[in-house]
């Protein structure tokens, strides 16, 4: 389901679920992150609902609160992204210790060509949200959030440039169905 015409990368607030038929497979990335085969198959079999709350604090710094709920379950996992480009360290249950940072950046400033492609005019105008994450394993992932037009519909997407522990490079896109406002 498409996002409303009023939805832009200036405010990602809403409810979403990943559209597996429009998204690229994340299996290779998960494998290079050290996630075992059985766990990868389980991840692909479940449906996760995302709730994003995007706001600015009193100092004008952007925050995105992300809540993940497995459909049919009452358990919820929440995390907050502060768009200040400062490192934060988390212990991800599946991936172990990871360090990440986030910011808003203009598409023209991105260094990876794949991350510059496909964005709508309004996303280019407002910029994308960029996440940079790395692990001690070691791997790195650069992820950009924005809006793309796919099959004639505006969609919330995330583009990922992943580099694995042995230098393996993977580019992938996640496409989301819009479920409605918060």
PDB file of C-alpha atoms in Angstrom:
ATOM      1  CA  UNK A   1       0.000   0.000   0.000  1.00  0.00           C
ATOM      2  CA  UNK A   2       1.270   3.380  -0.992  1.00  0.00           C
ATOM      3  CA  UNK A   3       2.030   6.183   1.439  1.00  0.00           C
ATOM      4  CA  UNK A   4      -0.311   9.193   1.249  1.00  0.00           C
ATOM      5  CA  UNK A   5       0.686  12.045  -1.076  1.00  0.00           C
ATOM      6  CA  UNK A   6       1.408  14.141   2.040  1.00  0.00           C
ATOM      7  CA  UNK A   7       3.959  11.623   3.410  1.00  0.00           C
ATOM      8  CA  UNK A   8       7.562  12.758   2.849  1.00  0.00           C
ATOM      9  CA  UNK A   9      11.009  12.067   4.249  1.00  0.00           C
ATOM     10  CA  UNK A  10      10.547  15.168   6.424  1.00  0.00           C
ATOM     11  CA  UNK A  11       8.292  13.066   8.718  1.00  0.00           C
ATOM     12  CA  UNK A  12       8.365   9.256   8.683  1.00  0.00           C
ATOM     13  CA  UNK A  13       5.593   8.870  11.292  1.00  0.00           C
ATOM     14  CA  UNK A  14       3.224   6.004  10.543  1.00  0.00           C
ATOM     15  CA  UNK A  15       2.660   2.249  10.684  1.00  0.00           C
ATOM     16  CA  UNK A  16       4.296  -0.074   8.149  1.00  0.00           C
ATOM     17  CA  UNK A  17       5.063  -3.663   7.263  1.00  0.00           C
ATOM     18  CA  UNK A  18       7.711  -4.882   4.840  1.00  0.00           C
ATOM     19  CA  UNK A  19       6.439  -5.912   1.406  1.00  0.00           C
ATOM     20  CA  UNK A  20       8.454  -9.058   0.697  1.00  0.00           C
ATOM     21  CA  UNK A  21       7.439  -9.268  -2.973  1.00  0.00           C
ATOM     22  CA  UNK A  22       8.769  -5.759  -3.713  1.00  0.00           C
ATOM     23  CA  UNK A  23      11.789  -5.952  -1.372  1.00  0.00           C
ATOM     24  CA  UNK A  24      15.163  -7.494  -2.117  1.00  0.00           C
ATOM     25  CA  UNK A  25      16.181 -10.518  -0.071  1.00  0.00           C
ATOM     26  CA  UNK A  26      18.093  -9.710   3.110  1.00  0.00           C
ATOM     27  CA  UNK A  27      19.303 -13.310   3.471  1.00  0.00           C
ATOM     28  CA  UNK A  28      22.858 -12.687   2.230  1.00  0.00           C
ATOM     29  CA  UNK A  29      23.270  -9.706   4.547  1.00  0.00           C
ATOM     30  CA  UNK A  30      22.002 -11.702   7.535  1.00  0.00           C
ATOM     31  CA  UNK A  31      24.337 -14.579   6.638  1.00  0.00           C
ATOM     32  CA  UNK A  32      27.365 -12.241   6.509  1.00  0.00           C
ATOM     33  CA  UNK A  33      26.279 -10.814   9.882  1.00  0.00           C
ATOM     34  CA  UNK A  34      26.621 -14.304  11.342  1.00  0.00           C
ATOM     35  CA  UNK A  35      22.915 -15.199  11.575  1.00  0.00           C
ATOM     36  CA  UNK A  36      22.460 -18.958  11.162  1.00  0.00           C
ATOM     37  CA  UNK A  37      20.354 -20.616   8.462  1.00  0.00           C
ATOM     38  CA  UNK A  38      17.477 -21.696  10.753  1.00  0.00           C
ATOM     39  CA  UNK A  39      17.180 -18.243  12.298  1.00  0.00           C
ATOM     40  CA  UNK A  40      17.284 -16.591   8.830  1.00  0.00           C
ATOM     41  CA  UNK A  41      14.434 -18.812   7.627  1.00  0.00           C
ATOM     42  CA  UNK A  42      12.408 -17.971  10.751  1.00  0.00           C
ATOM     43  CA  UNK A  43      13.001 -14.243  10.186  1.00  0.00           C
ATOM     44  CA  UNK A  44      11.700 -14.520   6.616  1.00  0.00           C
ATOM     45  CA  UNK A  45       8.601 -16.421   7.786  1.00  0.00           C
ATOM     46  CA  UNK A  46       7.377 -13.835  10.306  1.00  0.00           C
ATOM     47  CA  UNK A  47       5.595 -10.581   9.619  1.00  0.00           C
ATOM     48  CA  UNK A  48       6.745  -7.544  11.584  1.00  0.00           C
ATOM     49  CA  UNK A  49       4.754  -4.339  12.002  1.00  0.00           C
ATOM     50  CA  UNK A  50       6.747  -1.118  12.425  1.00  0.00           C
ATOM     51  CA  UNK A  51       5.490   2.002  14.153  1.00  0.00           C
ATOM     52  CA  UNK A  52       7.601   5.100  13.523  1.00  0.00           C
ATOM     53  CA  UNK A  53       7.238   8.288  15.553  1.00  0.00           C
ATOM     54  CA  UNK A  54       9.316  11.103  14.055  1.00  0.00           C
ATOM     55  CA  UNK A  55       9.660  14.378  15.954  1.00  0.00           C
ATOM     56  CA  UNK A  56      12.035  17.200  16.896  1.00  0.00           C
ATOM     57  CA  UNK A  57      13.035  17.879  20.492  1.00  0.00           C
ATOM     58  CA  UNK A  58      13.163  21.350  22.080  1.00  0.00           C
ATOM     59  CA  UNK A  59      16.683  21.861  20.661  1.00  0.00           C
ATOM     60  CA  UNK A  60      15.464  21.071  17.131  1.00  0.00           C
ATOM     61  CA  UNK A  61      17.204  17.668  16.948  1.00  0.00           C
ATOM     62  CA  UNK A  62      15.242  15.011  15.061  1.00  0.00           C
ATOM     63  CA  UNK A  63      14.333  11.716  16.751  1.00  0.00           C
ATOM     64  CA  UNK A  64      12.732   8.610  15.278  1.00  0.00           C
ATOM     65  CA  UNK A  65      11.248   6.087  17.706  1.00  0.00           C
ATOM     66  CA  UNK A  66      10.904   2.679  16.060  1.00  0.00           C
ATOM     67  CA  UNK A  67       8.670   0.009  17.615  1.00  0.00           C
ATOM     68  CA  UNK A  68       8.652  -3.503  16.128  1.00  0.00           C
ATOM     69  CA  UNK A  69       5.855  -5.942  16.831  1.00  0.00           C
ATOM     70  CA  UNK A  70       5.681  -9.472  15.459  1.00  0.00           C
ATOM     71  CA  UNK A  71       2.171  -9.950  14.083  1.00  0.00           C
ATOM     72  CA  UNK A  72       0.174 -12.236  16.345  1.00  0.00           C
ATOM     73  CA  UNK A  73       2.416 -11.448  19.318  1.00  0.00           C
ATOM     74  CA  UNK A  74       2.172  -8.881  22.077  1.00  0.00           C
ATOM     75  CA  UNK A  75       5.953  -8.510  22.434  1.00  0.00           C
ATOM     76  CA  UNK A  76       7.384  -5.255  21.196  1.00  0.00           C
ATOM     77  CA  UNK A  77      10.963  -4.105  20.668  1.00  0.00           C
ATOM     78  CA  UNK A  78      11.624  -0.368  20.671  1.00  0.00           C
ATOM     79  CA  UNK A  79      14.651   1.703  19.771  1.00  0.00           C
ATOM     80  CA  UNK A  80      15.294   5.379  19.278  1.00  0.00           C
ATOM     81  CA  UNK A  81      17.366   6.953  16.535  1.00  0.00           C
ATOM     82  CA  UNK A  82      18.679  10.441  17.309  1.00  0.00           C
ATOM     83  CA  UNK A  83      19.712  12.223  14.124  1.00  0.00           C
ATOM     84  CA  UNK A  84      22.819  13.878  15.587  1.00  0.00           C
ATOM     85  CA  UNK A  85      25.548  11.704  13.952  1.00  0.00           C
ATOM     86  CA  UNK A  86      26.882  10.630  17.364  1.00  0.00           C
ATOM     87  CA  UNK A  87      27.847   7.001  17.998  1.00  0.00           C
ATOM     88  CA  UNK A  88      25.579   4.921  20.207  1.00  0.00           C
ATOM     89  CA  UNK A  89      26.368   1.357  21.243  1.00  0.00           C
ATOM     90  CA  UNK A  90      23.632  -1.245  21.626  1.00  0.00           C
ATOM     91  CA  UNK A  91      23.553  -4.952  22.295  1.00  0.00           C
ATOM     92  CA  UNK A  92      21.324  -6.312  19.568  1.00  0.00           C
ATOM     93  CA  UNK A  93      20.024  -9.686  20.726  1.00  0.00           C
ATOM     94  CA  UNK A  94      20.566 -11.310  17.337  1.00  0.00           C
ATOM     95  CA  UNK A  95      23.685  -9.470  16.107  1.00  0.00           C
ATOM     96  CA  UNK A  96      25.493  -8.818  19.388  1.00  0.00           C
ATOM     97  CA  UNK A  97      27.154  -5.465  20.154  1.00  0.00           C
ATOM     98  CA  UNK A  98      26.705  -2.892  17.385  1.00  0.00           C
ATOM     99  CA  UNK A  99      27.610   0.777  17.128  1.00  0.00           C
ATOM    100  CA  UNK A 100      25.514   3.140  15.054  1.00  0.00           C
ATOM    101  CA  UNK A 101      24.812   6.741  14.275  1.00  0.00           C
ATOM    102  CA  UNK A 102      22.125   8.585  12.314  1.00  0.00           C
ATOM    103  CA  UNK A 103      21.598  11.897  10.565  1.00  0.00           C
ATOM    104  CA  UNK A 104      19.642  13.703   7.878  1.00  0.00           C
ATOM    105  CA  UNK A 105      21.719  14.207   4.740  1.00  0.00           C
ATOM    106  CA  UNK A 106      21.131  15.597   1.277  1.00  0.00           C
ATOM    107  CA  UNK A 107      21.094  12.934  -1.445  1.00  0.00           C
ATOM    108  CA  UNK A 108      23.831  14.796  -3.346  1.00  0.00           C
ATOM    109  CA  UNK A 109      26.163  14.409  -0.334  1.00  0.00           C
ATOM    110  CA  UNK A 110      25.919  10.601  -0.242  1.00  0.00           C
ATOM    111  CA  UNK A 111      29.130   8.841  -1.281  1.00  0.00           C
ATOM    112  CA  UNK A 112      27.602   5.545  -2.469  1.00  0.00           C
ATOM    113  CA  UNK A 113      25.889   5.778  -5.861  1.00  0.00           C
ATOM    114  CA  UNK A 114      23.335   3.031  -5.038  1.00  0.00           C
ATOM    115  CA  UNK A 115      22.109   5.061  -2.058  1.00  0.00           C
ATOM    116  CA  UNK A 116      21.505   8.109  -4.300  1.00  0.00           C
ATOM    117  CA  UNK A 117      19.197   6.312  -6.746  1.00  0.00           C
ATOM    118  CA  UNK A 118      15.426   6.218  -7.047  1.00  0.00           C
ATOM    119  CA  UNK A 119      14.295   8.896  -4.600  1.00  0.00           C
ATOM    120  CA  UNK A 120      11.266  11.086  -5.269  1.00  0.00           C
ATOM    121  CA  UNK A 121      11.698  14.807  -5.871  1.00  0.00           C
ATOM    122  CA  UNK A 122      10.417  15.618  -2.378  1.00  0.00           C
ATOM    123  CA  UNK A 123      12.920  13.182  -0.823  1.00  0.00           C
ATOM    124  CA  UNK A 124      15.739  14.878  -2.720  1.00  0.00           C
ATOM    125  CA  UNK A 125      14.375  18.218  -1.444  1.00  0.00           C
ATOM    126  CA  UNK A 126      14.099  17.164   2.242  1.00  0.00           C
ATOM    127  CA  UNK A 127      17.035  14.741   2.263  1.00  0.00           C
ATOM    128  CA  UNK A 128      17.195  11.142   3.450  1.00  0.00           C
ATOM    129  CA  UNK A 129      17.766   9.736   6.913  1.00  0.00           C
ATOM    130  CA  UNK A 130      21.103   7.921   6.893  1.00  0.00           C
ATOM    131  CA  UNK A 131      22.124   5.250   9.400  1.00  0.00           C
ATOM    132  CA  UNK A 132      25.682   3.957   9.684  1.00  0.00           C
ATOM    133  CA  UNK A 133      26.070   0.767  11.730  1.00  0.00           C
ATOM    134  CA  UNK A 134      29.094  -1.428  12.386  1.00  0.00           C
ATOM    135  CA  UNK A 135      29.883  -4.476  14.451  1.00  0.00           C
ATOM    136  CA  UNK A 136      32.940  -5.978  16.094  1.00  0.00           C
ATOM    137  CA  UNK A 137      32.508  -9.054  13.804  1.00  0.00           C
ATOM    138  CA  UNK A 138      33.351  -6.830  11.629  1.00  0.00           C
ATOM    139  CA  UNK A 139      30.717  -5.662   9.163  1.00  0.00           C
ATOM    140  CA  UNK A 140      29.258  -2.268   8.219  1.00  0.00           C
ATOM    141  CA  UNK A 141      25.876  -1.193   6.905  1.00  0.00           C
ATOM    142  CA  UNK A 142      24.926   2.189   5.489  1.00  0.00           C
ATOM    143  CA  UNK A 143      21.161   2.569   5.262  1.00  0.00           C
ATOM    144  CA  UNK A 144      19.115   5.429   3.803  1.00  0.00           C
ATOM    145  CA  UNK A 145      15.396   6.007   4.362  1.00  0.00           C
ATOM    146  CA  UNK A 146      13.191   7.912   1.943  1.00  0.00           C
ATOM    147  CA  UNK A 147      10.315   7.706  -0.522  1.00  0.00           C
ATOM    148  CA  UNK A 148      10.508   6.085  -3.961  1.00  0.00           C
ATOM    149  CA  UNK A 149       7.947   5.577  -6.693  1.00  0.00           C
ATOM    150  CA  UNK A 150       7.559   1.853  -7.348  1.00  0.00           C
ATOM    151  CA  UNK A 151       5.071   0.507  -9.890  1.00  0.00           C
ATOM    152  CA  UNK A 152       3.331   3.890  -9.951  1.00  0.00           C
ATOM    153  CA  UNK A 153       2.979   4.156  -6.149  1.00  0.00           C
ATOM    154  CA  UNK A 154       4.852   6.234  -3.579  1.00  0.00           C
ATOM    155  CA  UNK A 155       6.515   3.868  -1.103  1.00  0.00           C
ATOM    156  CA  UNK A 156       8.554   4.250   2.072  1.00  0.00           C
ATOM    157  CA  UNK A 157      11.843   2.450   1.367  1.00  0.00           C
ATOM    158  CA  UNK A 158      15.212   1.751   2.926  1.00  0.00           C
ATOM    159  CA  UNK A 159      18.298   1.261   0.757  1.00  0.00           C
ATOM    160  CA  UNK A 160      21.260  -0.604   2.259  1.00  0.00           C
ATOM    161  CA  UNK A 161      24.927  -0.823   1.280  1.00  0.00           C
ATOM    162  CA  UNK A 162      26.443  -3.650   3.333  1.00  0.00           C
ATOM    163  CA  UNK A 163      30.098  -4.695   3.601  1.00  0.00           C
ATOM    164  CA  UNK A 164      30.754  -8.077   5.215  1.00  0.00           C
ATOM    165  CA  UNK A 165      33.668  -9.312   7.319  1.00  0.00           C
ATOM    166  CA  UNK A 166      35.589 -10.531   4.247  1.00  0.00           C
ATOM    167  CA  UNK A 167      34.827  -7.445   2.158  1.00  0.00           C
ATOM    168  CA  UNK A 168      31.658  -8.906   0.611  1.00  0.00           C
ATOM    169  CA  UNK A 169      29.474  -6.093  -0.746  1.00  0.00           C
ATOM    170  CA  UNK A 170      25.694  -6.325  -0.926  1.00  0.00           C
ATOM    171  CA  UNK A 171      23.191  -3.678  -2.012  1.00  0.00           C
ATOM    172  CA  UNK A 172      19.538  -4.205  -1.177  1.00  0.00           C
ATOM    173  CA  UNK A 173      16.264  -2.323  -0.886  1.00  0.00           C
ATOM    174  CA  UNK A 174      13.432  -2.861   1.583  1.00  0.00           C
ATOM    175  CA  UNK A 175      10.003  -1.644   0.460  1.00  0.00           C
ATOM    176  CA  UNK A 176       7.218  -1.059   2.967  1.00  0.00           C
ATOM    177  CA  UNK A 177       3.422  -1.122   2.866  1.00  0.00           C
ATOM    178  CA  UNK A 178       1.785   1.818   4.626  1.00  0.00           C
ATOM    179  CA  UNK A 179      -0.746   0.618   7.227  1.00  0.00           C
ATOM    180  CA  UNK A 180      -1.894   4.058   8.402  1.00  0.00           C
ATOM    181  CA  UNK A 181      -1.070   6.877  10.792  1.00  0.00           C
ATOM    182  CA  UNK A 182      -0.015   6.354  14.408  1.00  0.00           C
TER     183      UNK A 182
END
